XYZ file of C-alpha atoms in Angstrom:
693
model
C -22.628 11.649 -20.853
C -25.463 11.080 -18.608
C -26.033 13.363 -15.550
C -26.897 10.148 -13.325
C -24.219 8.668 -10.956
C -21.804 6.292 -12.615
C -20.188 3.636 -10.302
C -16.558 3.505 -10.874
C -13.225 3.488 -9.043
C -10.567 5.958 -7.783
C -7.548 6.614 -10.006
C -5.007 6.414 -7.364
C -3.667 3.574 -5.187
C -4.129 -0.030 -5.493
C -7.210 -0.349 -3.126
C -9.103 0.926 -6.345
C -11.861 2.204 -3.939
C -15.264 2.316 -5.288
C -17.012 5.686 -5.865
C -19.914 7.219 -7.672
C -19.294 10.059 -10.086
C -22.152 12.610 -11.004
C -21.564 15.637 -13.587
C -22.799 18.602 -11.877
C -24.592 21.460 -13.844
C -21.553 23.931 -13.482
C -19.461 21.213 -15.295
C -17.613 19.721 -12.487
C -18.039 16.191 -11.264
C -19.209 15.286 -7.753
C -17.814 12.335 -5.827
C -20.232 10.396 -3.661
C -20.098 7.216 -1.586
C -20.436 3.845 -2.985
C -21.113 1.592 -0.114
C -21.543 -1.675 -2.138
C -17.801 -1.951 -2.969
C -16.205 -4.388 -0.175
C -12.774 -3.030 -0.360
C -13.700 0.588 0.959
C -17.312 0.218 1.763
C -17.809 4.006 0.750
C -14.786 5.345 2.587
C -12.502 7.559 0.577
C -9.318 9.431 1.452
C -8.625 12.974 0.462
C -7.020 12.087 -2.624
C -10.106 9.991 -3.921
C -12.607 12.813 -2.662
C -10.592 15.404 -4.755
C -9.753 13.243 -7.786
C -12.116 15.177 -10.053
C -10.100 18.343 -9.613
C -7.538 17.060 -12.034
C -10.212 16.798 -14.775
C -10.246 20.549 -15.002
C -8.814 22.243 -17.938
C -7.261 24.573 -15.480
C -4.596 22.031 -14.564
C -4.573 19.320 -17.285
C -3.294 19.368 -20.988
C -5.728 20.233 -23.397
C -3.817 20.328 -26.816
C -0.964 18.273 -28.343
C 2.421 20.149 -27.821
C 5.611 20.106 -29.952
C 8.949 21.406 -29.388
C 9.921 24.396 -31.657
C 12.955 26.679 -30.903
C 13.421 25.006 -27.593
C 9.833 25.733 -26.512
C 6.620 23.404 -26.358
C 4.031 25.048 -28.477
C 0.382 23.855 -29.439
C 0.101 21.694 -32.532
C -2.603 19.662 -34.265
C -2.867 15.960 -33.517
C -1.659 15.095 -37.009
C 1.358 17.208 -36.741
C 2.174 15.699 -33.337
C 1.520 11.990 -34.297
C 3.547 12.565 -37.645
C 6.356 13.795 -35.585
C 6.401 10.885 -33.199
C 6.239 8.454 -36.109
C 9.108 10.256 -37.923
C 11.195 10.202 -34.678
C 10.635 6.641 -33.892
C 11.141 5.521 -37.868
C 14.404 7.554 -37.996
C 15.775 5.994 -34.849
C 14.986 2.586 -36.077
C 16.513 3.136 -39.608
C 19.632 4.491 -38.181
C 20.305 2.487 -34.966
C 17.861 -0.631 -35.223
C 14.662 -1.316 -33.177
C 16.375 -1.741 -29.784
C 17.338 1.869 -29.937
C 13.599 2.776 -29.453
C 12.679 2.482 -25.812
C 9.142 2.342 -24.309
C 8.317 3.045 -20.729
C 5.071 2.492 -19.216
C 3.225 3.126 -15.861
C 1.421 1.128 -13.050
C -1.615 3.552 -13.426
C -2.323 2.305 -17.031
C -5.452 0.300 -17.525
C -5.009 -3.439 -18.296
C -6.166 -2.445 -21.800
C -3.391 0.118 -22.167
C -0.654 -1.985 -20.628
C -1.562 -4.888 -22.872
C -1.655 -2.754 -26.042
C 1.683 -0.872 -24.984
C 3.656 -4.205 -24.701
C 2.146 -5.371 -28.014
C 2.883 -1.803 -29.754
C 6.651 -2.206 -28.646
C 7.063 -5.770 -29.658
C 4.852 -5.901 -32.970
C 5.082 -2.324 -34.264
C 8.463 -1.136 -32.953
C 10.012 -4.623 -32.865
C 12.093 -3.448 -29.585
C 12.886 -5.402 -26.655
C 13.496 -2.343 -24.601
C 10.270 -1.873 -22.569
C 9.632 -1.777 -18.840
C 7.579 0.387 -16.584
C 7.668 2.047 -13.130
C 5.779 -0.946 -11.493
C 9.439 -2.442 -11.384
C 10.036 0.180 -8.504
C 6.776 -0.965 -6.730
C 6.369 -4.822 -6.413
C 8.989 -6.505 -8.417
C 10.947 -8.039 -5.262
C 7.644 -9.407 -3.785
C 6.673 -10.759 -7.103
C 10.151 -12.594 -7.323
C 9.786 -13.830 -3.934
C 6.294 -15.129 -4.479
C 7.218 -16.837 -7.798
C 10.149 -18.765 -6.086
C 8.019 -19.826 -3.115
C 4.425 -20.328 -4.527
C 5.127 -20.602 -8.177
C 2.611 -17.592 -8.719
C 2.684 -13.862 -7.948
C -0.600 -12.111 -7.013
C -0.173 -9.269 -4.478
C -2.648 -10.805 -1.818
C -3.588 -14.510 -2.148
C -6.980 -13.613 -0.249
C -9.307 -10.775 0.042
C -8.838 -7.908 2.417
C -11.935 -9.027 4.239
C -9.912 -12.085 5.504
C -7.608 -9.832 7.512
C -10.018 -9.091 10.582
C -10.487 -12.791 10.774
C -6.864 -13.707 11.319
C -5.311 -14.065 14.706
C -2.294 -12.003 14.240
C -0.817 -9.630 11.411
C 2.671 -8.822 10.915
C 2.743 -5.543 8.712
C 6.312 -4.907 7.317
C 7.411 -1.511 5.960
C 3.836 -0.209 5.324
C 2.393 3.083 6.612
C -1.101 2.327 5.008
C -2.787 4.683 7.370
C -1.156 7.348 4.973
C -0.810 5.461 1.794
C -4.296 3.664 1.517
C -6.301 5.085 4.608
C -9.477 3.206 3.763
C -7.735 -0.260 4.308
C -6.762 0.810 7.965
C -10.553 -0.325 9.062
C -9.640 -4.009 8.590
C -6.801 -3.706 10.785
C -9.051 -2.051 13.350
C -11.564 -4.565 12.893
C -8.746 -7.257 13.518
C -7.886 -5.977 16.932
C -11.599 -5.443 17.826
C -11.988 -9.046 17.052
C -9.179 -10.104 19.462
C -6.453 -10.355 16.894
C -3.017 -8.491 17.180
C -1.147 -6.227 14.918
C 2.561 -5.936 14.820
C 4.159 -3.260 12.814
C 7.579 -2.983 11.661
C 8.982 0.324 10.687
C 11.816 2.495 11.422
C 9.467 5.385 12.130
C 6.585 5.934 14.508
C 4.043 6.392 11.847
C 0.272 6.782 12.073
C -0.029 3.103 11.340
C 2.543 2.286 14.079
C 0.510 4.039 16.538
C -2.269 1.573 15.962
C -0.098 -1.592 16.565
C 0.018 -3.829 19.799
C 3.758 -4.028 19.166
C 5.829 -1.778 17.151
C 9.583 -2.768 16.160
C 11.830 -0.067 14.833
C 14.739 -1.874 12.882
C 17.491 0.054 11.408
C 16.475 0.627 7.635
C 17.746 -2.100 5.339
C 17.810 -4.910 8.073
C 14.529 -6.494 7.485
C 16.133 -9.705 6.173
C 18.061 -10.168 9.353
C 14.912 -9.431 11.422
C 12.873 -11.967 9.634
C 15.807 -14.580 9.870
C 16.047 -13.859 13.568
C 12.427 -14.682 14.191
C 12.643 -17.894 12.137
C 15.439 -18.848 14.368
C 13.325 -18.405 17.452
C 10.577 -20.381 15.955
C 12.979 -23.344 15.487
C 14.681 -22.936 18.696
C 11.480 -22.675 20.773
C 9.835 -25.875 19.028
C 7.283 -23.771 16.943
C 7.727 -25.289 13.539
C 4.487 -27.069 12.216
C 6.308 -30.153 11.406
C 3.306 -31.833 9.680
C 2.659 -28.868 7.432
C 6.310 -28.601 6.475
C 6.450 -32.199 5.619
C 3.161 -32.586 3.611
C 3.094 -29.077 1.927
C 6.613 -27.656 1.575
C 10.095 -28.450 0.140
C 13.555 -27.201 0.739
C 13.074 -26.764 4.669
C 16.501 -28.230 5.952
C 18.542 -25.616 3.970
C 16.264 -22.649 5.001
C 16.560 -23.918 8.541
C 20.228 -24.240 8.490
C 20.619 -20.548 7.256
C 18.264 -19.210 9.784
C 19.872 -20.810 12.674
C 23.058 -18.556 11.845
C 20.930 -15.618 13.031
C 20.703 -16.156 16.702
C 18.613 -13.236 18.558
C 21.601 -11.330 19.946
C 23.214 -11.080 16.658
C 19.941 -9.938 15.068
C 19.706 -7.242 17.851
C 23.194 -5.912 16.872
C 22.271 -5.650 13.311
C 18.588 -4.259 13.500
C 18.578 -2.592 16.931
C 15.619 -4.405 17.827
C 15.864 -5.732 21.380
C 15.719 -9.619 21.999
C 12.609 -9.201 24.371
C 10.527 -7.780 21.385
C 11.943 -10.563 19.124
C 10.756 -13.190 21.366
C 7.237 -11.305 22.044
C 6.729 -11.020 18.143
C 7.257 -14.785 17.875
C 4.687 -15.521 20.708
C 2.099 -13.219 19.239
C 2.619 -14.679 15.675
C 2.565 -18.373 16.793
C 0.004 -18.279 19.454
C -3.147 -17.966 17.344
C -4.425 -20.570 14.913
C -4.103 -18.032 12.044
C -1.616 -15.291 10.989
C -0.299 -13.186 8.108
C 2.751 -11.445 7.079
C 2.084 -8.602 4.692
C 4.870 -6.642 3.224
C 5.078 -3.265 1.442
C 7.978 -1.010 0.100
C 9.996 -1.034 3.177
C 11.432 -4.326 2.923
C 10.868 -4.709 -0.859
C 12.801 -1.529 -2.240
C 16.165 -2.911 -1.188
C 19.020 -4.400 -3.251
C 18.279 -7.546 -1.245
C 14.403 -7.297 -1.470
C 13.866 -10.628 -3.051
C 15.813 -12.363 -0.399
C 13.783 -10.341 2.360
C 10.554 -11.395 1.036
C 11.706 -14.873 0.795
C 12.771 -14.852 4.569
C 9.300 -13.473 5.576
C 7.719 -16.125 3.302
C 9.926 -18.777 5.023
C 8.626 -17.693 8.466
C 5.025 -18.280 7.304
C 5.804 -21.704 5.773
C 7.550 -22.927 8.956
C 4.549 -21.998 11.100
C 2.133 -23.519 8.614
C 0.674 -19.852 7.756
C 0.410 -20.174 4.101
C -2.448 -21.717 2.123
C -4.638 -22.045 5.089
C -7.855 -19.831 5.964
C -6.940 -16.445 7.175
C -3.308 -17.006 7.093
C -0.587 -16.356 4.480
C 2.001 -13.928 2.991
C 0.839 -11.117 1.011
C 2.212 -7.908 -0.579
C 0.319 -4.568 -0.331
C 0.619 -3.262 -3.992
C 1.134 0.396 -4.445
C 0.077 1.769 -7.837
C -3.457 1.728 -9.004
C -2.926 -1.051 -11.548
C 0.474 -2.112 -10.417
C -0.858 -5.876 -10.333
C -2.483 -5.957 -13.644
C 0.275 -3.696 -15.345
C 2.833 -6.308 -15.016
C 0.637 -9.168 -15.867
C 0.002 -8.283 -19.394
C 3.106 -7.357 -21.209
C 4.713 -3.989 -20.455
C 7.206 -5.701 -18.122
C 10.635 -6.354 -19.755
C 10.375 -10.214 -19.565
C 6.777 -10.820 -19.686
C 4.013 -11.493 -22.226
C 0.244 -11.214 -21.513
C -1.334 -13.699 -18.954
C 2.064 -13.372 -16.694
C 3.639 -15.570 -19.426
C 7.467 -15.466 -19.560
C 9.012 -13.949 -22.712
C 11.752 -16.542 -23.089
C 9.264 -19.578 -22.906
C 8.737 -20.917 -26.554
C 5.168 -21.995 -25.770
C 4.277 -18.745 -24.200
C 5.729 -16.942 -27.341
C 3.838 -19.231 -29.684
C 0.412 -18.738 -27.888
C 0.539 -14.891 -27.837
C 1.945 -14.632 -31.337
C -0.869 -16.725 -32.637
C -3.334 -14.306 -30.948
C -1.475 -11.218 -32.384
C -1.108 -12.892 -35.856
C 2.714 -12.732 -36.181
C 5.524 -14.992 -36.197
C 6.861 -16.183 -32.814
C 10.353 -15.669 -34.187
C 9.620 -11.876 -34.747
C 8.977 -11.272 -31.084
C 12.066 -9.769 -29.493
C 13.490 -11.301 -26.249
C 13.660 -9.898 -22.762
C 14.945 -6.324 -22.338
C 16.409 -4.166 -19.743
C 14.647 -3.444 -16.354
C 13.251 -0.031 -15.596
C 16.321 1.742 -14.086
C 18.519 0.011 -16.564
C 16.482 1.181 -19.542
C 16.496 4.633 -18.058
C 20.254 4.672 -17.546
C 20.824 3.603 -21.293
C 18.753 6.729 -22.540
C 20.932 8.732 -24.972
C 23.553 5.915 -25.456
C 21.933 2.763 -26.549
C 18.527 4.035 -26.588
C 18.096 7.034 -28.703
C 14.367 7.535 -28.718
C 11.767 6.989 -26.084
C 7.911 6.693 -26.009
C 6.731 7.229 -22.296
C 3.073 6.749 -20.987
C 1.927 7.571 -17.560
C 5.168 7.909 -15.638
C 7.178 10.782 -14.362
C 10.682 9.289 -13.836
C 12.310 12.684 -13.363
C 10.716 12.730 -9.950
C 10.214 9.069 -9.310
C 13.447 7.157 -10.335
C 16.261 6.790 -8.088
C 19.471 8.802 -8.719
C 16.885 11.265 -10.347
C 19.193 14.004 -11.292
C 21.398 11.452 -13.377
C 18.034 10.052 -15.056
C 16.916 13.705 -15.768
C 20.320 14.204 -17.577
C 19.798 10.810 -19.626
C 16.435 11.947 -20.504
C 17.604 15.250 -21.855
C 20.301 13.453 -24.005
C 17.665 11.514 -25.959
C 17.365 12.257 -29.711
C 13.736 12.010 -29.432
C 11.165 11.857 -26.450
C 7.524 11.607 -26.690
C 5.142 11.531 -23.761
C 1.459 10.829 -23.209
C 0.074 12.162 -20.028
C -2.900 13.919 -18.372
C -0.776 16.767 -17.116
C 2.610 18.567 -18.140
C 4.811 16.592 -15.621
C 8.426 17.409 -15.038
C 9.293 14.605 -17.400
C 6.793 15.716 -20.150
C 8.186 19.137 -19.967
C 11.482 17.873 -21.382
C 9.765 16.130 -24.328
C 9.821 16.821 -28.012
C 6.057 15.889 -28.341
C 3.412 15.875 -25.628
C 0.101 14.172 -26.121
C -2.863 15.085 -24.016
C -4.745 11.909 -23.227
C -7.915 10.902 -21.320
C -8.084 9.928 -17.814
C -9.854 7.688 -15.452
C -13.515 9.416 -15.547
C -13.453 10.013 -19.219
C -12.914 6.389 -20.396
C -13.782 2.860 -19.684
C -11.349 0.088 -18.868
C -10.236 -2.398 -16.231
C -7.731 -2.405 -13.433
C -6.699 -5.232 -11.065
C -6.418 -4.290 -7.521
C -3.955 -5.442 -4.549
C -6.308 -8.485 -3.949
C -6.059 -9.800 -7.720
C -9.774 -8.469 -8.101
C -10.223 -7.330 -11.667
C -12.516 -4.269 -11.831
C -14.479 -2.197 -14.382
C -13.804 1.487 -14.354
C -16.699 3.137 -16.246
C -16.620 6.327 -18.222
C -18.559 8.823 -16.264
C -18.006 12.004 -18.662
C -17.029 13.081 -21.935
C -13.312 14.217 -22.385
C -12.921 17.789 -23.514
C -12.389 18.617 -27.342
C -8.904 17.792 -28.483
C -8.069 14.997 -26.162
C -7.685 11.388 -27.273
C -7.259 7.970 -25.414
C -3.927 6.233 -25.081
C -5.577 3.412 -27.138
C -6.272 5.845 -30.029
C -2.682 7.272 -29.862
C -1.423 3.796 -30.282
C -3.699 3.012 -33.173
C -2.591 6.012 -35.063
C 0.948 5.623 -34.547
C 0.837 1.788 -35.454
C -1.036 2.918 -38.651
C 1.727 5.529 -39.367
C 4.280 2.977 -38.759
C 2.994 0.417 -41.212
C 0.985 -1.792 -38.973
C -2.793 -1.099 -39.957
C -4.512 -3.868 -38.076
C -4.339 -5.204 -34.626
C -4.693 -1.951 -32.508
C -8.574 -1.304 -31.808
C -9.438 1.782 -30.008
C -12.500 0.301 -28.195
C -11.400 -0.807 -24.653
C -13.750 -3.838 -24.557
C -12.522 -5.064 -27.895
C -9.035 -4.996 -26.517
C -10.040 -6.773 -23.454
C -11.552 -9.423 -25.583
C -8.109 -9.962 -27.005
C -6.465 -9.882 -23.856
C -8.788 -12.583 -22.623
C -7.539 -14.816 -25.401
C -3.998 -13.895 -25.043
C -4.019 -14.607 -21.208
C -5.932 -17.908 -21.643
C -3.927 -20.847 -19.946
C -1.468 -18.541 -18.487
C -0.631 -18.001 -14.765
C -2.834 -14.687 -14.770
C -5.726 -16.266 -16.703
C -8.464 -13.648 -17.426
C -10.227 -15.808 -20.156
C -13.282 -16.289 -18.185
C -13.681 -12.465 -17.099
C -15.934 -10.296 -19.173
C -17.198 -6.692 -18.900
C -20.588 -8.004 -18.285
C -19.426 -10.149 -15.387
C -17.326 -7.271 -14.033
C -20.180 -5.092 -13.915
C -22.574 -7.544 -12.451
C -20.240 -9.089 -9.851
C -18.268 -6.078 -8.498
C -15.199 -7.513 -9.916
C -13.682 -11.199 -10.451
C -10.518 -12.548 -8.962
C -8.164 -14.157 -11.236
C -7.284 -16.850 -12.295
C -10.746 -17.287 -13.838
C -10.507 -19.746 -16.843
C -14.265 -19.941 -17.905
C -17.210 -17.693 -18.157
C -19.354 -20.286 -16.644
C -19.760 -19.423 -13.096
C -20.938 -22.852 -11.866
C -17.628 -24.119 -13.111
C -15.394 -21.379 -11.918
C -16.462 -18.117 -10.335
C -12.752 -16.726 -9.956
C -10.263 -17.356 -7.249
C -10.526 -15.010 -4.162
C -8.249 -17.335 -2.125
C -5.222 -19.068 -3.463
C -3.275 -22.113 -2.534
C -5.954 -23.700 -0.071
C -5.346 -27.002 -1.782
C -2.010 -26.792 -3.494
C 0.610 -24.191 -4.470
C 1.154 -23.290 -8.269
C 4.353 -25.422 -8.295
C 4.796 -28.603 -10.523
C 4.247 -30.876 -7.308
C 1.995 -28.457 -5.634
C 4.400 -27.826 -2.679
C 5.635 -24.504 -1.519
C 9.484 -23.747 -1.742
C 11.529 -22.680 1.115
C 14.418 -20.430 -0.203
C 17.608 -20.352 1.943
C 18.773 -16.822 2.549
C 21.168 -15.137 4.726
C 21.596 -11.525 5.926
C 23.783 -9.137 3.954
C 24.394 -5.320 4.381
C 22.816 -2.797 2.282
C 24.848 -1.695 -0.844
C 25.855 1.648 0.834
C 26.470 1.588 4.589
C 26.960 4.738 6.626
C 30.567 5.812 7.044
C 32.514 8.894 8.561
C 31.593 10.984 5.566
C 27.879 9.894 5.494
C 27.079 8.744 8.917
C 23.177 8.745 8.666
C 20.647 6.591 6.736
C 18.026 8.080 4.561
C 14.735 6.291 4.081
C 11.885 7.563 1.779
C 8.033 7.291 1.537
C 4.801 8.818 1.055
C 2.385 11.175 2.851
C -1.323 11.073 2.965
C -2.288 14.061 0.880
C 0.076 13.444 -2.173
C 0.518 10.411 -4.469
C 3.639 9.037 -6.153
C 5.588 11.779 -8.066
C 2.656 14.158 -7.154
C 2.130 15.071 -11.064
C -1.594 14.948 -10.381
C -2.168 15.648 -6.611
C 0.305 18.569 -6.699
C -2.359 20.382 -8.778
C -5.169 19.992 -6.347
C -5.464 23.137 -3.901
C -6.952 21.184 -1.090
C -4.057 18.489 -1.222
C -1.381 21.181 -1.455
C -2.752 22.857 1.596
C -2.421 19.618 3.603
C 1.060 18.831 2.294
C 2.736 21.970 0.536
C 6.176 20.531 0.151
C 8.876 18.320 1.123
C 10.391 17.969 4.623
C 13.317 16.092 6.497
C 12.161 14.059 9.449
C 14.738 13.762 12.071
C 15.331 12.899 15.677
C 15.754 15.636 18.225
C 19.312 14.453 19.065
C 20.343 14.822 15.486
C 18.624 18.228 15.382
C 20.459 19.190 18.382
C 23.897 18.224 16.774
C 22.947 20.382 13.879
C 21.790 23.139 15.690
C 18.413 22.951 13.677
C 15.177 23.979 14.960
C 11.600 22.949 13.760
C 11.142 24.464 10.184
C 14.711 25.161 9.681
C 16.089 24.304 6.225
C 18.495 21.463 6.351
C 20.463 19.781 3.482
C 20.637 16.004 3.137
C 23.682 14.980 0.995
C 24.375 11.783 -0.532
C 27.117 10.471 -2.900
C 24.520 11.546 -5.722
C 23.496 14.913 -4.869
C 21.931 17.099 -2.300
C 18.272 18.144 -1.367
C 17.186 20.740 0.879
C 13.928 21.019 2.882
C 12.486 22.031 6.131
C 13.308 20.123 9.335
C 10.444 18.141 10.900
C 11.677 17.000 14.378
C 10.185 14.032 16.020
C 10.840 11.373 18.565
C 9.039 8.899 15.957
C 12.298 8.143 14.183
C 15.239 6.512 14.918
C 18.353 8.835 15.891
C 20.554 7.378 12.999
C 17.946 7.824 10.233
C 16.183 10.559 8.387
C 13.108 10.339 6.415
C 11.949 12.400 3.271
C 8.661 12.128 1.152
C 9.487 11.664 -2.499
C 6.582 13.589 -4.258
C 8.425 16.853 -5.070
C 10.663 18.146 -7.761
C 13.334 20.897 -7.162
C 15.756 21.397 -4.551
C 13.695 19.041 -2.173
C 13.587 16.102 -4.551
C 14.414 13.082 -2.451
C 15.138 10.902 -5.349
C 18.222 13.015 -6.032
C 19.766 11.254 -3.083
C 18.579 7.564 -3.538
C 20.789 4.619 -4.591
C 20.115 2.738 -7.826
C 21.811 -0.211 -6.499
C 19.760 -2.944 -7.961
C 18.386 -6.454 -6.460
C 20.203 -9.113 -8.532
C 16.707 -10.942 -9.114
C 14.069 -8.317 -9.326
C 16.246 -5.397 -10.376
C 14.476 -3.287 -7.896
C 16.401 -0.113 -6.766
C 17.424 0.437 -3.226
C 15.174 3.474 -2.629
C 14.833 2.561 1.139
C 18.178 2.923 2.453
C 21.241 4.887 1.602
C 24.055 6.763 3.375
C 23.774 10.444 3.722
C 24.824 13.255 5.952
C 22.733 16.073 7.098
C 23.679 19.783 7.231
C 22.281 22.866 8.816
C 21.738 25.375 5.935
C 22.908 28.866 6.772
C 21.021 31.932 6.011
């Protein structure tokens, strides 16, 4: 490629920060500031600055691998692709199409996610497809759909945050998970607004707050209900707004009134005066927001918890108004777009429902197939992984590492090992890829062009900056070759812009309508917010702010959803008296498959740890750095103790980026939310033991 700077976007989190990439004479790639992109205005975290390190052949896959005699050995592309086609064909012939599973990732571009969903349903004819984004935003998506009739992570741009009067940030440590976004909250406070952080840990984000609430993990639902109770009791309901723009208030009000402040204090551990202060700070200014992240969402009641926070916004008139509303901070780079275009078990492109006859007919026409040939909804992510080796015999996996990232991970690792056949497409030899029968090395962000959709619903163009090394192909080429070998010769182009043109047609008229978005517009306009139903920018320039006139429901009104507190799936007891919660650290990302290969990031975060309160450490006789074991009903993890006053005495925290004896997801509970099918990563019962030398 050219030696000039190429404007593009970071491969990691959902901020999708803008950056410039320039090939250097020594073959490396230099990252430089791109100040014109409004999300990060040139700022980058350590992961973004060091992202080119994973482009190195020293850490990445450079040849297809096939299993021979129990070992992965290099192979030609034809050998590897033939073996995958044979494995999938054999499974279909012997067990039927639903014995073939497909598992995707929230880091895949829109073009790849779209093609993967089409490949599963048209080529394999399987209903068994889902992706790791189910572990990220599914509860927020379900809550947003119930209330607003539409799911987009943020219904407004990040630039609106500093203009709000108050922001409640629930279960997010964005100072570490997406550091460039912290400036919006700093500006909020500089402008006279207030920041309330709700987290059981005194995180770097909580240190920035005007008020920090430290609830017991898994009690966010009760907390939100208690705040709504106080809003009603203190006469702070926006009655006119509720009357004119919502429906279902009376039932939601009745449910909230059963959660009086003293009762909520007993459940959450948050003192009543702090509850009252939160309500005062939230209701006093003209505008306010609630933003949730994985803390309240990754629970077996995550959808209800999101509904409770939305109810608080609706009752106070804080949705569909300037600088106000409910939003979700998406985690993965394309977690938003990834579920909009077909790799989720129940969805077709454009965020259409797979069980909607009209949606099936529209997409089938674009694909040139009979609507009746499309399979119905399949299993959710954890349920799909749990069925491996039993109902599902073969798996094609792209861009995910469930051996590290899935709950009850040791069990999922065994399920993966029990498969008749596993094929993995990845940039690096992840822990999951190491178990595969075939591993295909694929291009990554700087080596390919494609679109992503960031946490604001802003569709972006990632541009190719360098040429991939010899022997590496794109995921689109992989699916084209496999489709051809499996008898579908047309419909799987390898050019990303050609794929996007088809995606535009498939999404047209759907909730996530991309039909007015083109590569040209994305390049010229620095991204376009969906929905955008026409290329004519005079008629429709995209939708940065949703719901200002009406909500996306049949009557235009938002829906209150009555919810009540219930316990987490696994409460502490005598045998397991402590709660475990999990999360990320600033220098690593998700399962760490890529960031753990970057020297600078490993120096900053070399391995797992167990964060615990001094009181708990004293009972164990553990000092700073001593190995401690955390034991749940599912397994045991060992890591050094990190002792801090910044965590509740009844809670321990572990980051989840590592494999081996410190794998946090060995411990986590796969109990599922009944609506979103989100596992309960954020709270499970454990005991902590000192490890004797």
